[in-house]
PDB file of C-alpha atoms in Angstrom:
ATOM      1  CA  UNK A   1       7.658  13.057 -13.419  1.00  0.00           C
ATOM      2  CA  UNK A   2       8.396  13.458  -9.702  1.00  0.00           C
ATOM      3  CA  UNK A   3      11.123  11.417  -8.016  1.00  0.00           C
ATOM      4  CA  UNK A   4      10.230   8.694  -5.514  1.00  0.00           C
ATOM      5  CA  UNK A   5      12.743   8.081  -2.719  1.00  0.00           C
ATOM      6  CA  UNK A   6      12.384   4.602  -1.229  1.00  0.00           C
ATOM      7  CA  UNK A   7      14.034   4.065   2.140  1.00  0.00           C
ATOM      8  CA  UNK A   8      14.622   0.913   4.153  1.00  0.00           C
ATOM      9  CA  UNK A   9      15.705  -2.670   3.733  1.00  0.00           C
ATOM     10  CA  UNK A  10      17.134  -4.431   0.729  1.00  0.00           C
ATOM     11  CA  UNK A  11      17.875  -8.107   1.249  1.00  0.00           C
ATOM     12  CA  UNK A  12      18.380 -11.413  -0.502  1.00  0.00           C
ATOM     13  CA  UNK A  13      15.309 -13.651  -0.738  1.00  0.00           C
ATOM     14  CA  UNK A  14      16.351 -17.301  -1.052  1.00  0.00           C
ATOM     15  CA  UNK A  15      13.370 -19.011  -2.692  1.00  0.00           C
ATOM     16  CA  UNK A  16      13.076 -22.708  -1.998  1.00  0.00           C
ATOM     17  CA  UNK A  17      12.031 -25.438  -4.412  1.00  0.00           C
ATOM     18  CA  UNK A  18      11.649 -29.138  -3.501  1.00  0.00           C
ATOM     19  CA  UNK A  19      14.811 -31.124  -4.192  1.00  0.00           C
ATOM     20  CA  UNK A  20      15.201 -34.553  -2.634  1.00  0.00           C
ATOM     21  CA  UNK A  21      15.160 -34.579   1.154  1.00  0.00           C
ATOM     22  CA  UNK A  22      15.776 -30.811   1.474  1.00  0.00           C
ATOM     23  CA  UNK A  23      14.732 -27.803  -0.630  1.00  0.00           C
ATOM     24  CA  UNK A  24      17.158 -26.085  -2.978  1.00  0.00           C
ATOM     25  CA  UNK A  25      17.331 -22.315  -2.655  1.00  0.00           C
ATOM     26  CA  UNK A  26      17.845 -19.711  -5.371  1.00  0.00           C
ATOM     27  CA  UNK A  27      18.946 -16.170  -4.502  1.00  0.00           C
ATOM     28  CA  UNK A  28      16.681 -13.282  -5.572  1.00  0.00           C
ATOM     29  CA  UNK A  29      17.242  -9.589  -4.894  1.00  0.00           C
ATOM     30  CA  UNK A  30      14.398  -8.246  -2.746  1.00  0.00           C
ATOM     31  CA  UNK A  31      13.264  -6.261   0.286  1.00  0.00           C
ATOM     32  CA  UNK A  32       9.952  -4.365   0.290  1.00  0.00           C
ATOM     33  CA  UNK A  33      11.090  -0.740  -0.305  1.00  0.00           C
ATOM     34  CA  UNK A  34      13.748  -1.956  -2.721  1.00  0.00           C
ATOM     35  CA  UNK A  35      11.058  -3.874  -4.612  1.00  0.00           C
ATOM     36  CA  UNK A  36       8.950  -0.702  -4.759  1.00  0.00           C
ATOM     37  CA  UNK A  37      11.857   1.270  -6.207  1.00  0.00           C
ATOM     38  CA  UNK A  38      12.385  -1.380  -8.889  1.00  0.00           C
ATOM     39  CA  UNK A  39       8.651  -1.457  -9.663  1.00  0.00           C
ATOM     40  CA  UNK A  40       8.652   2.313 -10.248  1.00  0.00           C
ATOM     41  CA  UNK A  41      11.801   2.237 -12.378  1.00  0.00           C
ATOM     42  CA  UNK A  42      10.502  -0.678 -14.495  1.00  0.00           C
ATOM     43  CA  UNK A  43       7.329   1.298 -15.183  1.00  0.00           C
ATOM     44  CA  UNK A  44       9.457   4.183 -16.448  1.00  0.00           C
ATOM     45  CA  UNK A  45       9.441   6.354 -13.337  1.00  0.00           C
ATOM     46  CA  UNK A  46      12.232   8.066 -11.434  1.00  0.00           C
ATOM     47  CA  UNK A  47      13.141   5.994  -8.371  1.00  0.00           C
ATOM     48  CA  UNK A  48      15.997   6.458  -5.912  1.00  0.00           C
ATOM     49  CA  UNK A  49      16.860   3.997  -3.159  1.00  0.00           C
ATOM     50  CA  UNK A  50      18.343   5.072   0.181  1.00  0.00           C
ATOM     51  CA  UNK A  51      19.674   2.352   2.451  1.00  0.00           C
ATOM     52  CA  UNK A  52      22.717   0.625   3.936  1.00  0.00           C
ATOM     53  CA  UNK A  53      24.408  -2.420   2.368  1.00  0.00           C
ATOM     54  CA  UNK A  54      27.038  -4.778   3.675  1.00  0.00           C
ATOM     55  CA  UNK A  55      30.497  -4.946   2.133  1.00  0.00           C
ATOM     56  CA  UNK A  56      29.777  -8.477   0.962  1.00  0.00           C
ATOM     57  CA  UNK A  57      28.777 -10.392  -2.163  1.00  0.00           C
ATOM     58  CA  UNK A  58      25.084  -9.931  -1.397  1.00  0.00           C
ATOM     59  CA  UNK A  59      25.461  -6.171  -1.080  1.00  0.00           C
ATOM     60  CA  UNK A  60      27.231  -6.208  -4.447  1.00  0.00           C
ATOM     61  CA  UNK A  61      24.388  -8.235  -5.967  1.00  0.00           C
ATOM     62  CA  UNK A  62      21.651  -5.968  -4.643  1.00  0.00           C
ATOM     63  CA  UNK A  63      23.314  -2.753  -5.774  1.00  0.00           C
ATOM     64  CA  UNK A  64      24.026  -4.201  -9.208  1.00  0.00           C
ATOM     65  CA  UNK A  65      20.432  -5.367  -9.696  1.00  0.00           C
ATOM     66  CA  UNK A  66      18.985  -2.075  -8.462  1.00  0.00           C
ATOM     67  CA  UNK A  67      21.152  -0.179 -10.939  1.00  0.00           C
ATOM     68  CA  UNK A  68      20.343  -2.613 -13.760  1.00  0.00           C
ATOM     69  CA  UNK A  69      16.620  -2.009 -13.123  1.00  0.00           C
ATOM     70  CA  UNK A  70      17.133   1.741 -13.530  1.00  0.00           C
ATOM     71  CA  UNK A  71      17.064   2.721  -9.842  1.00  0.00           C
ATOM     72  CA  UNK A  72      19.344   5.581  -8.759  1.00  0.00           C
ATOM     73  CA  UNK A  73      21.697   4.124  -6.116  1.00  0.00           C
ATOM     74  CA  UNK A  74      23.747   7.276  -5.515  1.00  0.00           C
ATOM     75  CA  UNK A  75      22.090   7.773  -2.078  1.00  0.00           C
ATOM     76  CA  UNK A  76      23.035   4.317  -0.750  1.00  0.00           C
ATOM     77  CA  UNK A  77      25.706   3.623   1.869  1.00  0.00           C
ATOM     78  CA  UNK A  78      27.883   0.602   2.729  1.00  0.00           C
ATOM     79  CA  UNK A  79      29.282  -0.744   5.967  1.00  0.00           C
ATOM     80  CA  UNK A  80      31.719  -3.384   7.175  1.00  0.00           C
ATOM     81  CA  UNK A  81      30.007  -3.594  10.563  1.00  0.00           C
ATOM     82  CA  UNK A  82      27.277  -6.037   9.483  1.00  0.00           C
ATOM     83  CA  UNK A  83      26.350  -8.281   6.597  1.00  0.00           C
ATOM     84  CA  UNK A  84      23.450  -7.886   4.192  1.00  0.00           C
ATOM     85  CA  UNK A  85      20.192  -9.372   5.488  1.00  0.00           C
ATOM     86  CA  UNK A  86      18.925 -12.718   4.192  1.00  0.00           C
ATOM     87  CA  UNK A  87      15.439 -14.253   4.065  1.00  0.00           C
ATOM     88  CA  UNK A  88      14.560 -17.831   3.183  1.00  0.00           C
ATOM     89  CA  UNK A  89      11.171 -18.179   1.505  1.00  0.00           C
ATOM     90  CA  UNK A  90       9.019 -21.283   1.109  1.00  0.00           C
ATOM     91  CA  UNK A  91       5.868 -21.376  -1.020  1.00  0.00           C
ATOM     92  CA  UNK A  92       2.526 -23.118  -0.752  1.00  0.00           C
ATOM     93  CA  UNK A  93       0.759 -24.434  -3.865  1.00  0.00           C
ATOM     94  CA  UNK A  94      -1.296 -21.208  -3.949  1.00  0.00           C
ATOM     95  CA  UNK A  95       1.864 -19.094  -4.216  1.00  0.00           C
ATOM     96  CA  UNK A  96       1.570 -17.825  -0.623  1.00  0.00           C
ATOM     97  CA  UNK A  97       4.886 -17.711   1.207  1.00  0.00           C
ATOM     98  CA  UNK A  98       6.503 -18.176   4.596  1.00  0.00           C
ATOM     99  CA  UNK A  99       9.675 -16.340   5.646  1.00  0.00           C
ATOM    100  CA  UNK A 100      12.644 -17.257   7.807  1.00  0.00           C
ATOM    101  CA  UNK A 101      14.776 -14.138   8.391  1.00  0.00           C
ATOM    102  CA  UNK A 102      18.484 -13.880   9.189  1.00  0.00           C
ATOM    103  CA  UNK A 103      18.397 -10.361  10.646  1.00  0.00           C
ATOM    104  CA  UNK A 104      19.505  -8.660  12.935  1.00  0.00           C
ATOM    105  CA  UNK A 105      22.256  -7.836  12.952  1.00  0.00           C
ATOM    106  CA  UNK A 106      22.217  -6.645   9.357  1.00  0.00           C
ATOM    107  CA  UNK A 107      23.576  -3.717   7.409  1.00  0.00           C
ATOM    108  CA  UNK A 108      20.215  -2.097   6.612  1.00  0.00           C
ATOM    109  CA  UNK A 109      19.525  -1.510  10.325  1.00  0.00           C
ATOM    110  CA  UNK A 110      22.705   0.596  10.635  1.00  0.00           C
ATOM    111  CA  UNK A 111      21.519   3.464   8.401  1.00  0.00           C
ATOM    112  CA  UNK A 112      21.264   6.652  10.496  1.00  0.00           C
ATOM    113  CA  UNK A 113      19.731  10.084   9.993  1.00  0.00           C
ATOM    114  CA  UNK A 114      23.169  11.532   9.184  1.00  0.00           C
ATOM    115  CA  UNK A 115      23.413   9.083   6.267  1.00  0.00           C
ATOM    116  CA  UNK A 116      20.524  10.777   4.438  1.00  0.00           C
ATOM    117  CA  UNK A 117      21.494  13.250   1.742  1.00  0.00           C
ATOM    118  CA  UNK A 118      19.639  16.426   2.824  1.00  0.00           C
ATOM    119  CA  UNK A 119      18.624  17.307  -0.733  1.00  0.00           C
ATOM    120  CA  UNK A 120      16.214  14.371  -0.955  1.00  0.00           C
ATOM    121  CA  UNK A 121      13.859  16.201   1.390  1.00  0.00           C
ATOM    122  CA  UNK A 122      12.189  18.660  -0.961  1.00  0.00           C
ATOM    123  CA  UNK A 123       8.670  19.435  -2.135  1.00  0.00           C
ATOM    124  CA  UNK A 124       7.550  17.768  -5.346  1.00  0.00           C
ATOM    125  CA  UNK A 125       8.970  14.376  -4.365  1.00  0.00           C
ATOM    126  CA  UNK A 126       7.662  11.230  -2.647  1.00  0.00           C
ATOM    127  CA  UNK A 127       9.312   9.593   0.376  1.00  0.00           C
ATOM    128  CA  UNK A 128       8.344   5.956   0.911  1.00  0.00           C
ATOM    129  CA  UNK A 129       9.090   3.702   3.903  1.00  0.00           C
ATOM    130  CA  UNK A 130       7.779   0.628   5.730  1.00  0.00           C
ATOM    131  CA  UNK A 131       7.816  -1.005   9.144  1.00  0.00           C
ATOM    132  CA  UNK A 132      10.624  -3.508   8.501  1.00  0.00           C
ATOM    133  CA  UNK A 133      13.107  -0.658   9.020  1.00  0.00           C
ATOM    134  CA  UNK A 134      11.545  -0.022  12.444  1.00  0.00           C
ATOM    135  CA  UNK A 135      12.192  -3.339  14.194  1.00  0.00           C
ATOM    136  CA  UNK A 136      15.197  -1.975  16.126  1.00  0.00           C
ATOM    137  CA  UNK A 137      15.069   1.245  18.175  1.00  0.00           C
ATOM    138  CA  UNK A 138      17.799   3.249  16.434  1.00  0.00           C
ATOM    139  CA  UNK A 139      16.609   2.184  12.981  1.00  0.00           C
ATOM    140  CA  UNK A 140      13.036   3.105  13.912  1.00  0.00           C
ATOM    141  CA  UNK A 141      14.241   6.543  14.976  1.00  0.00           C
ATOM    142  CA  UNK A 142      15.978   6.953  11.609  1.00  0.00           C
ATOM    143  CA  UNK A 143      12.806   5.995   9.733  1.00  0.00           C
ATOM    144  CA  UNK A 144      10.671   8.421  11.722  1.00  0.00           C
ATOM    145  CA  UNK A 145      13.207  11.227  11.313  1.00  0.00           C
ATOM    146  CA  UNK A 146      13.244  10.676   7.555  1.00  0.00           C
ATOM    147  CA  UNK A 147       9.455  10.764   7.392  1.00  0.00           C
ATOM    148  CA  UNK A 148       9.340  13.949   9.497  1.00  0.00           C
ATOM    149  CA  UNK A 149      11.959  15.651   7.341  1.00  0.00           C
ATOM    150  CA  UNK A 150      10.108  14.735   4.166  1.00  0.00           C
ATOM    151  CA  UNK A 151       6.799  15.894   5.588  1.00  0.00           C
ATOM    152  CA  UNK A 152       8.277  19.207   6.782  1.00  0.00           C
ATOM    153  CA  UNK A 153       9.692  19.797   3.289  1.00  0.00           C
ATOM    154  CA  UNK A 154       6.286  19.322   1.661  1.00  0.00           C
ATOM    155  CA  UNK A 155       7.012  15.939   0.066  1.00  0.00           C
ATOM    156  CA  UNK A 156       4.284  13.301  -0.145  1.00  0.00           C
ATOM    157  CA  UNK A 157       5.009  10.687   2.542  1.00  0.00           C
ATOM    158  CA  UNK A 158       4.043   7.072   1.780  1.00  0.00           C
ATOM    159  CA  UNK A 159       4.018   4.136   4.215  1.00  0.00           C
ATOM    160  CA  UNK A 160       3.426   0.438   3.545  1.00  0.00           C
ATOM    161  CA  UNK A 161       3.048  -1.290   6.905  1.00  0.00           C
ATOM    162  CA  UNK A 162       4.336  -4.636   5.553  1.00  0.00           C
ATOM    163  CA  UNK A 163       4.209  -6.181   9.034  1.00  0.00           C
ATOM    164  CA  UNK A 164       6.553  -9.122   9.633  1.00  0.00           C
ATOM    165  CA  UNK A 165       6.031 -10.159  13.287  1.00  0.00           C
ATOM    166  CA  UNK A 166       9.051 -12.503  13.223  1.00  0.00           C
ATOM    167  CA  UNK A 167      11.355  -9.509  12.761  1.00  0.00           C
ATOM    168  CA  UNK A 168      10.275  -7.798  15.987  1.00  0.00           C
ATOM    169  CA  UNK A 169      11.868  -8.618  19.359  1.00  0.00           C
ATOM    170  CA  UNK A 170      10.074 -11.423  21.151  1.00  0.00           C
ATOM    171  CA  UNK A 171       7.321 -10.046  23.361  1.00  0.00           C
ATOM    172  CA  UNK A 172       7.385  -6.532  21.878  1.00  0.00           C
ATOM    173  CA  UNK A 173       4.126  -5.076  20.549  1.00  0.00           C
ATOM    174  CA  UNK A 174       4.931  -3.382  17.206  1.00  0.00           C
ATOM    175  CA  UNK A 175       1.776  -1.237  17.292  1.00  0.00           C
ATOM    176  CA  UNK A 176       3.042   1.804  19.263  1.00  0.00           C
ATOM    177  CA  UNK A 177       6.054   2.208  16.979  1.00  0.00           C
ATOM    178  CA  UNK A 178       4.037   1.671  13.810  1.00  0.00           C
ATOM    179  CA  UNK A 179       1.366   4.190  14.850  1.00  0.00           C
ATOM    180  CA  UNK A 180       4.098   6.832  15.051  1.00  0.00           C
ATOM    181  CA  UNK A 181       4.913   6.234  11.390  1.00  0.00           C
ATOM    182  CA  UNK A 182       1.264   6.107  10.353  1.00  0.00           C
ATOM    183  CA  UNK A 183       0.746   9.552  11.915  1.00  0.00           C
ATOM    184  CA  UNK A 184       3.377  10.950   9.517  1.00  0.00           C
ATOM    185  CA  UNK A 185       2.114   9.346   6.291  1.00  0.00           C
ATOM    186  CA  UNK A 186      -0.117  11.003   3.687  1.00  0.00           C
ATOM    187  CA  UNK A 187      -0.658   7.737   1.779  1.00  0.00           C
ATOM    188  CA  UNK A 188      -0.903   4.384   3.569  1.00  0.00           C
ATOM    189  CA  UNK A 189      -1.154   0.893   2.124  1.00  0.00           C
ATOM    190  CA  UNK A 190      -2.237  -1.998   4.362  1.00  0.00           C
ATOM    191  CA  UNK A 191      -3.168  -5.605   3.836  1.00  0.00           C
ATOM    192  CA  UNK A 192      -6.495  -6.789   5.233  1.00  0.00           C
ATOM    193  CA  UNK A 193      -4.598  -8.608   7.998  1.00  0.00           C
ATOM    194  CA  UNK A 194      -2.695  -5.443   8.896  1.00  0.00           C
ATOM    195  CA  UNK A 195      -5.902  -3.399   9.125  1.00  0.00           C
ATOM    196  CA  UNK A 196      -7.291  -6.088  11.441  1.00  0.00           C
ATOM    197  CA  UNK A 197      -4.113  -5.832  13.547  1.00  0.00           C
ATOM    198  CA  UNK A 198      -4.516  -2.056  13.868  1.00  0.00           C
ATOM    199  CA  UNK A 199      -8.243  -2.419  14.533  1.00  0.00           C
ATOM    200  CA  UNK A 200      -7.492  -4.779  17.408  1.00  0.00           C
ATOM    201  CA  UNK A 201      -5.105  -2.232  18.871  1.00  0.00           C
ATOM    202  CA  UNK A 202      -7.538   0.681  18.390  1.00  0.00           C
ATOM    203  CA  UNK A 203     -10.817  -0.919  19.553  1.00  0.00           C
ATOM    204  CA  UNK A 204     -12.262  -1.561  16.101  1.00  0.00           C
ATOM    205  CA  UNK A 205     -11.821  -0.725  12.440  1.00  0.00           C
ATOM    206  CA  UNK A 206     -13.686   2.574  12.577  1.00  0.00           C
ATOM    207  CA  UNK A 207     -11.598   3.663  15.546  1.00  0.00           C
ATOM    208  CA  UNK A 208      -8.413   2.755  13.662  1.00  0.00           C
ATOM    209  CA  UNK A 209      -9.557   4.794  10.661  1.00  0.00           C
ATOM    210  CA  UNK A 210     -10.354   7.795  12.840  1.00  0.00           C
ATOM    211  CA  UNK A 211      -6.904   7.563  14.379  1.00  0.00           C
ATOM    212  CA  UNK A 212      -5.387   7.606  10.888  1.00  0.00           C
ATOM    213  CA  UNK A 213      -7.382  10.692   9.903  1.00  0.00           C
ATOM    214  CA  UNK A 214      -6.297  12.483  13.091  1.00  0.00           C
ATOM    215  CA  UNK A 215      -2.725  11.835  11.994  1.00  0.00           C
ATOM    216  CA  UNK A 216      -1.608  12.771   8.513  1.00  0.00           C
ATOM    217  CA  UNK A 217      -3.269  10.119   6.359  1.00  0.00           C
ATOM    218  CA  UNK A 218      -5.409  11.376   3.487  1.00  0.00           C
ATOM    219  CA  UNK A 219      -5.714   8.154   1.471  1.00  0.00           C
ATOM    220  CA  UNK A 220      -5.626   4.553   2.675  1.00  0.00           C
ATOM    221  CA  UNK A 221      -5.735   1.499   0.413  1.00  0.00           C
ATOM    222  CA  UNK A 222      -6.300  -1.993   1.843  1.00  0.00           C
ATOM    223  CA  UNK A 223      -5.455  -4.984  -0.342  1.00  0.00           C
ATOM    224  CA  UNK A 224      -6.685  -8.521   0.255  1.00  0.00           C
ATOM    225  CA  UNK A 225      -4.985 -10.780  -2.258  1.00  0.00           C
ATOM    226  CA  UNK A 226      -7.263 -11.539  -5.207  1.00  0.00           C
ATOM    227  CA  UNK A 227     -10.300 -10.224  -3.323  1.00  0.00           C
ATOM    228  CA  UNK A 228     -11.754  -6.733  -3.774  1.00  0.00           C
ATOM    229  CA  UNK A 229      -9.446  -4.004  -2.521  1.00  0.00           C
ATOM    230  CA  UNK A 230     -10.879  -1.233  -0.370  1.00  0.00           C
ATOM    231  CA  UNK A 231      -9.907   2.420  -0.180  1.00  0.00           C
ATOM    232  CA  UNK A 232     -10.670   4.977   2.489  1.00  0.00           C
ATOM    233  CA  UNK A 233     -10.368   8.742   2.927  1.00  0.00           C
ATOM    234  CA  UNK A 234     -11.918  11.038   5.544  1.00  0.00           C
ATOM    235  CA  UNK A 235     -15.700  10.778   4.950  1.00  0.00           C
ATOM    236  CA  UNK A 236     -15.191   8.654   1.801  1.00  0.00           C
ATOM    237  CA  UNK A 237     -14.686   4.969   1.041  1.00  0.00           C
ATOM    238  CA  UNK A 238     -15.014   2.573  -1.863  1.00  0.00           C
ATOM    239  CA  UNK A 239     -13.736  -0.584  -3.493  1.00  0.00           C
ATOM    240  CA  UNK A 240     -12.340  -2.000  -6.704  1.00  0.00           C
ATOM    241  CA  UNK A 241     -12.225  -5.530  -8.082  1.00  0.00           C
ATOM    242  CA  UNK A 242      -8.805  -7.013  -8.751  1.00  0.00           C
ATOM    243  CA  UNK A 243      -7.747  -9.365 -11.557  1.00  0.00           C
ATOM    244  CA  UNK A 244      -7.972 -13.162 -11.270  1.00  0.00           C
ATOM    245  CA  UNK A 245      -4.638 -14.702 -12.268  1.00  0.00           C
ATOM    246  CA  UNK A 246      -2.808 -17.917 -11.526  1.00  0.00           C
ATOM    247  CA  UNK A 247      -0.436 -17.117  -8.671  1.00  0.00           C
ATOM    248  CA  UNK A 248       3.087 -18.514  -8.896  1.00  0.00           C
ATOM    249  CA  UNK A 249       4.738 -16.405  -6.186  1.00  0.00           C
ATOM    250  CA  UNK A 250       3.030 -13.688  -4.134  1.00  0.00           C
ATOM    251  CA  UNK A 251       6.260 -12.334  -2.604  1.00  0.00           C
ATOM    252  CA  UNK A 252       6.315  -8.980  -4.426  1.00  0.00           C
ATOM    253  CA  UNK A 253       2.607  -8.455  -5.074  1.00  0.00           C
ATOM    254  CA  UNK A 254       2.024  -5.727  -2.504  1.00  0.00           C
ATOM    255  CA  UNK A 255       5.250  -3.973  -3.461  1.00  0.00           C
ATOM    256  CA  UNK A 256       4.257  -4.002  -7.137  1.00  0.00           C
ATOM    257  CA  UNK A 257       0.882  -2.536  -6.167  1.00  0.00           C
ATOM    258  CA  UNK A 258       2.490   0.228  -4.105  1.00  0.00           C
ATOM    259  CA  UNK A 259       4.955   0.887  -6.913  1.00  0.00           C
ATOM    260  CA  UNK A 260       2.046   1.277  -9.333  1.00  0.00           C
ATOM    261  CA  UNK A 261       0.325   3.776  -7.031  1.00  0.00           C
ATOM    262  CA  UNK A 262       3.455   5.829  -6.417  1.00  0.00           C
ATOM    263  CA  UNK A 263       4.368   5.782 -10.107  1.00  0.00           C
ATOM    264  CA  UNK A 264       0.977   7.282 -10.948  1.00  0.00           C
ATOM    265  CA  UNK A 265       1.274   9.836  -8.129  1.00  0.00           C
ATOM    266  CA  UNK A 266       4.672  10.865  -9.496  1.00  0.00           C
ATOM    267  CA  UNK A 267       3.472  10.880 -13.107  1.00  0.00           C
ATOM    268  CA  UNK A 268       0.574  13.185 -12.225  1.00  0.00           C
ATOM    269  CA  UNK A 269       2.662  15.307  -9.818  1.00  0.00           C
ATOM    270  CA  UNK A 270       0.288  14.525  -6.938  1.00  0.00           C
ATOM    271  CA  UNK A 271       1.492  16.022  -3.673  1.00  0.00           C
ATOM    272  CA  UNK A 272      -0.017  15.762  -0.193  1.00  0.00           C
ATOM    273  CA  UNK A 273      -2.424  18.653  -0.766  1.00  0.00           C
ATOM    274  CA  UNK A 274      -3.838  16.948  -3.865  1.00  0.00           C
ATOM    275  CA  UNK A 275      -4.684  13.598  -2.243  1.00  0.00           C
ATOM    276  CA  UNK A 276      -8.119  14.645  -0.903  1.00  0.00           C
ATOM    277  CA  UNK A 277      -9.133  15.822  -4.370  1.00  0.00           C
ATOM    278  CA  UNK A 278      -7.934  12.562  -5.902  1.00  0.00           C
ATOM    279  CA  UNK A 279      -9.931  10.508  -3.373  1.00  0.00           C
ATOM    280  CA  UNK A 280     -13.055  12.576  -4.117  1.00  0.00           C
ATOM    281  CA  UNK A 281     -12.810  12.056  -7.885  1.00  0.00           C
ATOM    282  CA  UNK A 282     -13.697   8.472  -8.957  1.00  0.00           C
ATOM    283  CA  UNK A 283     -12.813   9.270 -12.568  1.00  0.00           C
ATOM    284  CA  UNK A 284      -9.193   9.749 -11.474  1.00  0.00           C
ATOM    285  CA  UNK A 285      -8.883   7.395  -8.518  1.00  0.00           C
ATOM    286  CA  UNK A 286     -10.397   4.252 -10.051  1.00  0.00           C
ATOM    287  CA  UNK A 287      -8.058   4.127 -13.089  1.00  0.00           C
ATOM    288  CA  UNK A 288      -5.096   4.667 -10.761  1.00  0.00           C
ATOM    289  CA  UNK A 289      -6.125   1.756  -8.539  1.00  0.00           C
ATOM    290  CA  UNK A 290      -6.888  -0.386 -11.595  1.00  0.00           C
ATOM    291  CA  UNK A 291      -3.371   0.297 -12.886  1.00  0.00           C
ATOM    292  CA  UNK A 292      -1.808  -0.581  -9.512  1.00  0.00           C
ATOM    293  CA  UNK A 293      -3.929  -3.751  -9.245  1.00  0.00           C
ATOM    294  CA  UNK A 294      -2.658  -4.818 -12.665  1.00  0.00           C
ATOM    295  CA  UNK A 295       0.932  -4.327 -11.466  1.00  0.00           C
ATOM    296  CA  UNK A 296       0.230  -6.583  -8.490  1.00  0.00           C
ATOM    297  CA  UNK A 297      -1.561  -9.197 -10.591  1.00  0.00           C
ATOM    298  CA  UNK A 298       1.295  -9.469 -13.071  1.00  0.00           C
ATOM    299  CA  UNK A 299       3.861  -9.733 -10.260  1.00  0.00           C
ATOM    300  CA  UNK A 300       2.239 -12.841  -8.742  1.00  0.00           C
ATOM    301  CA  UNK A 301       2.455 -14.695 -12.049  1.00  0.00           C
ATOM    302  CA  UNK A 302       6.265 -14.656 -11.848  1.00  0.00           C
ATOM    303  CA  UNK A 303       8.870 -15.989  -9.442  1.00  0.00           C
ATOM    304  CA  UNK A 304      11.207 -13.659  -7.612  1.00  0.00           C
ATOM    305  CA  UNK A 305      11.076 -10.149  -6.200  1.00  0.00           C
ATOM    306  CA  UNK A 306      12.878  -7.593  -8.404  1.00  0.00           C
ATOM    307  CA  UNK A 307      12.416  -9.981 -11.313  1.00  0.00           C
ATOM    308  CA  UNK A 308       8.624 -10.062 -10.862  1.00  0.00           C
ATOM    309  CA  UNK A 309       8.073  -6.327 -11.357  1.00  0.00           C
ATOM    310  CA  UNK A 310       6.355  -5.575 -14.697  1.00  0.00           C
ATOM    311  CA  UNK A 311       7.177  -2.905 -17.263  1.00  0.00           C
ATOM    312  CA  UNK A 312       4.747  -0.170 -18.322  1.00  0.00           C
ATOM    313  CA  UNK A 313       4.243  -1.899 -21.673  1.00  0.00           C
ATOM    314  CA  UNK A 314       3.324  -5.164 -19.954  1.00  0.00           C
ATOM    315  CA  UNK A 315       0.835  -3.422 -17.665  1.00  0.00           C
ATOM    316  CA  UNK A 316      -0.782  -1.525 -20.546  1.00  0.00           C
ATOM    317  CA  UNK A 317      -1.084  -4.717 -22.611  1.00  0.00           C
ATOM    318  CA  UNK A 318      -2.582  -6.591 -19.644  1.00  0.00           C
ATOM    319  CA  UNK A 319      -5.165  -3.858 -19.057  1.00  0.00           C
ATOM    320  CA  UNK A 320      -6.138  -3.870 -22.740  1.00  0.00           C
ATOM    321  CA  UNK A 321      -6.766  -7.617 -22.518  1.00  0.00           C
ATOM    322  CA  UNK A 322      -8.889  -7.147 -19.397  1.00  0.00           C
ATOM    323  CA  UNK A 323     -11.039  -4.458 -21.042  1.00  0.00           C
TER     324      UNK A 323
END
């Protein structure tokens, strides 16, 4: 089983529930790459989180819950120069959510290239990141440096765009910065809305795909909630049905899906050179995507972020029921 290194933000999601004239909020440990690390660990994989935490009660909570989930936190750092980021989440009846972020300044944006342990950049591992660690110039530089170092070492580089426009400076177009990261990623996960965003920046979907192939991407998966997911590779494309479930909270669905993909990559020791062969073999790719879709489906049936990530036994049992 290969190790997956997840880099970026960990934060506290305050989930709101109606209570009189104002909602009541409950704290949940979250943050997209942190969620992915928990998803992998819950499935039985080897996950390590790299990121910066404030010297505050919320940093304590996040580190404790990461460790309790089985995530290696030995590559994390702490700072007194900023507090841990917070996000307040409200939910529609469908489970879809809206975010209000309290960031920046926040501790996760203060992680620098010198804070990485050099021995995480080795072949036979996976390095995973997302765009929320790129919303400030120095933090974006750190993310890109980490991706370059992983790529140069022969690790598989994974990127979940996870676009949150409210986190970017007012008036700034995130696309140029995000395209730099996409050019360094072997595996990319987008939502349908994010692919549309890139297509608008690249003069159409086909043009966006060609730009990905000219970078480093060898496999792209596009999720669209409960609708059919699509996958793309150079000269190949296909789809897979997802699982209809009653959504309670969609906050961690994409992260659970990515965690399922990366867990299977790690389990099968799939490196960057093996991705084209995986994409060309439906007998291998379809079960992997089915497994990841089950992870996402189970996550939306539960409230929370870390707490929503399923175990391997739960995923296997769910897939048996669906058969």
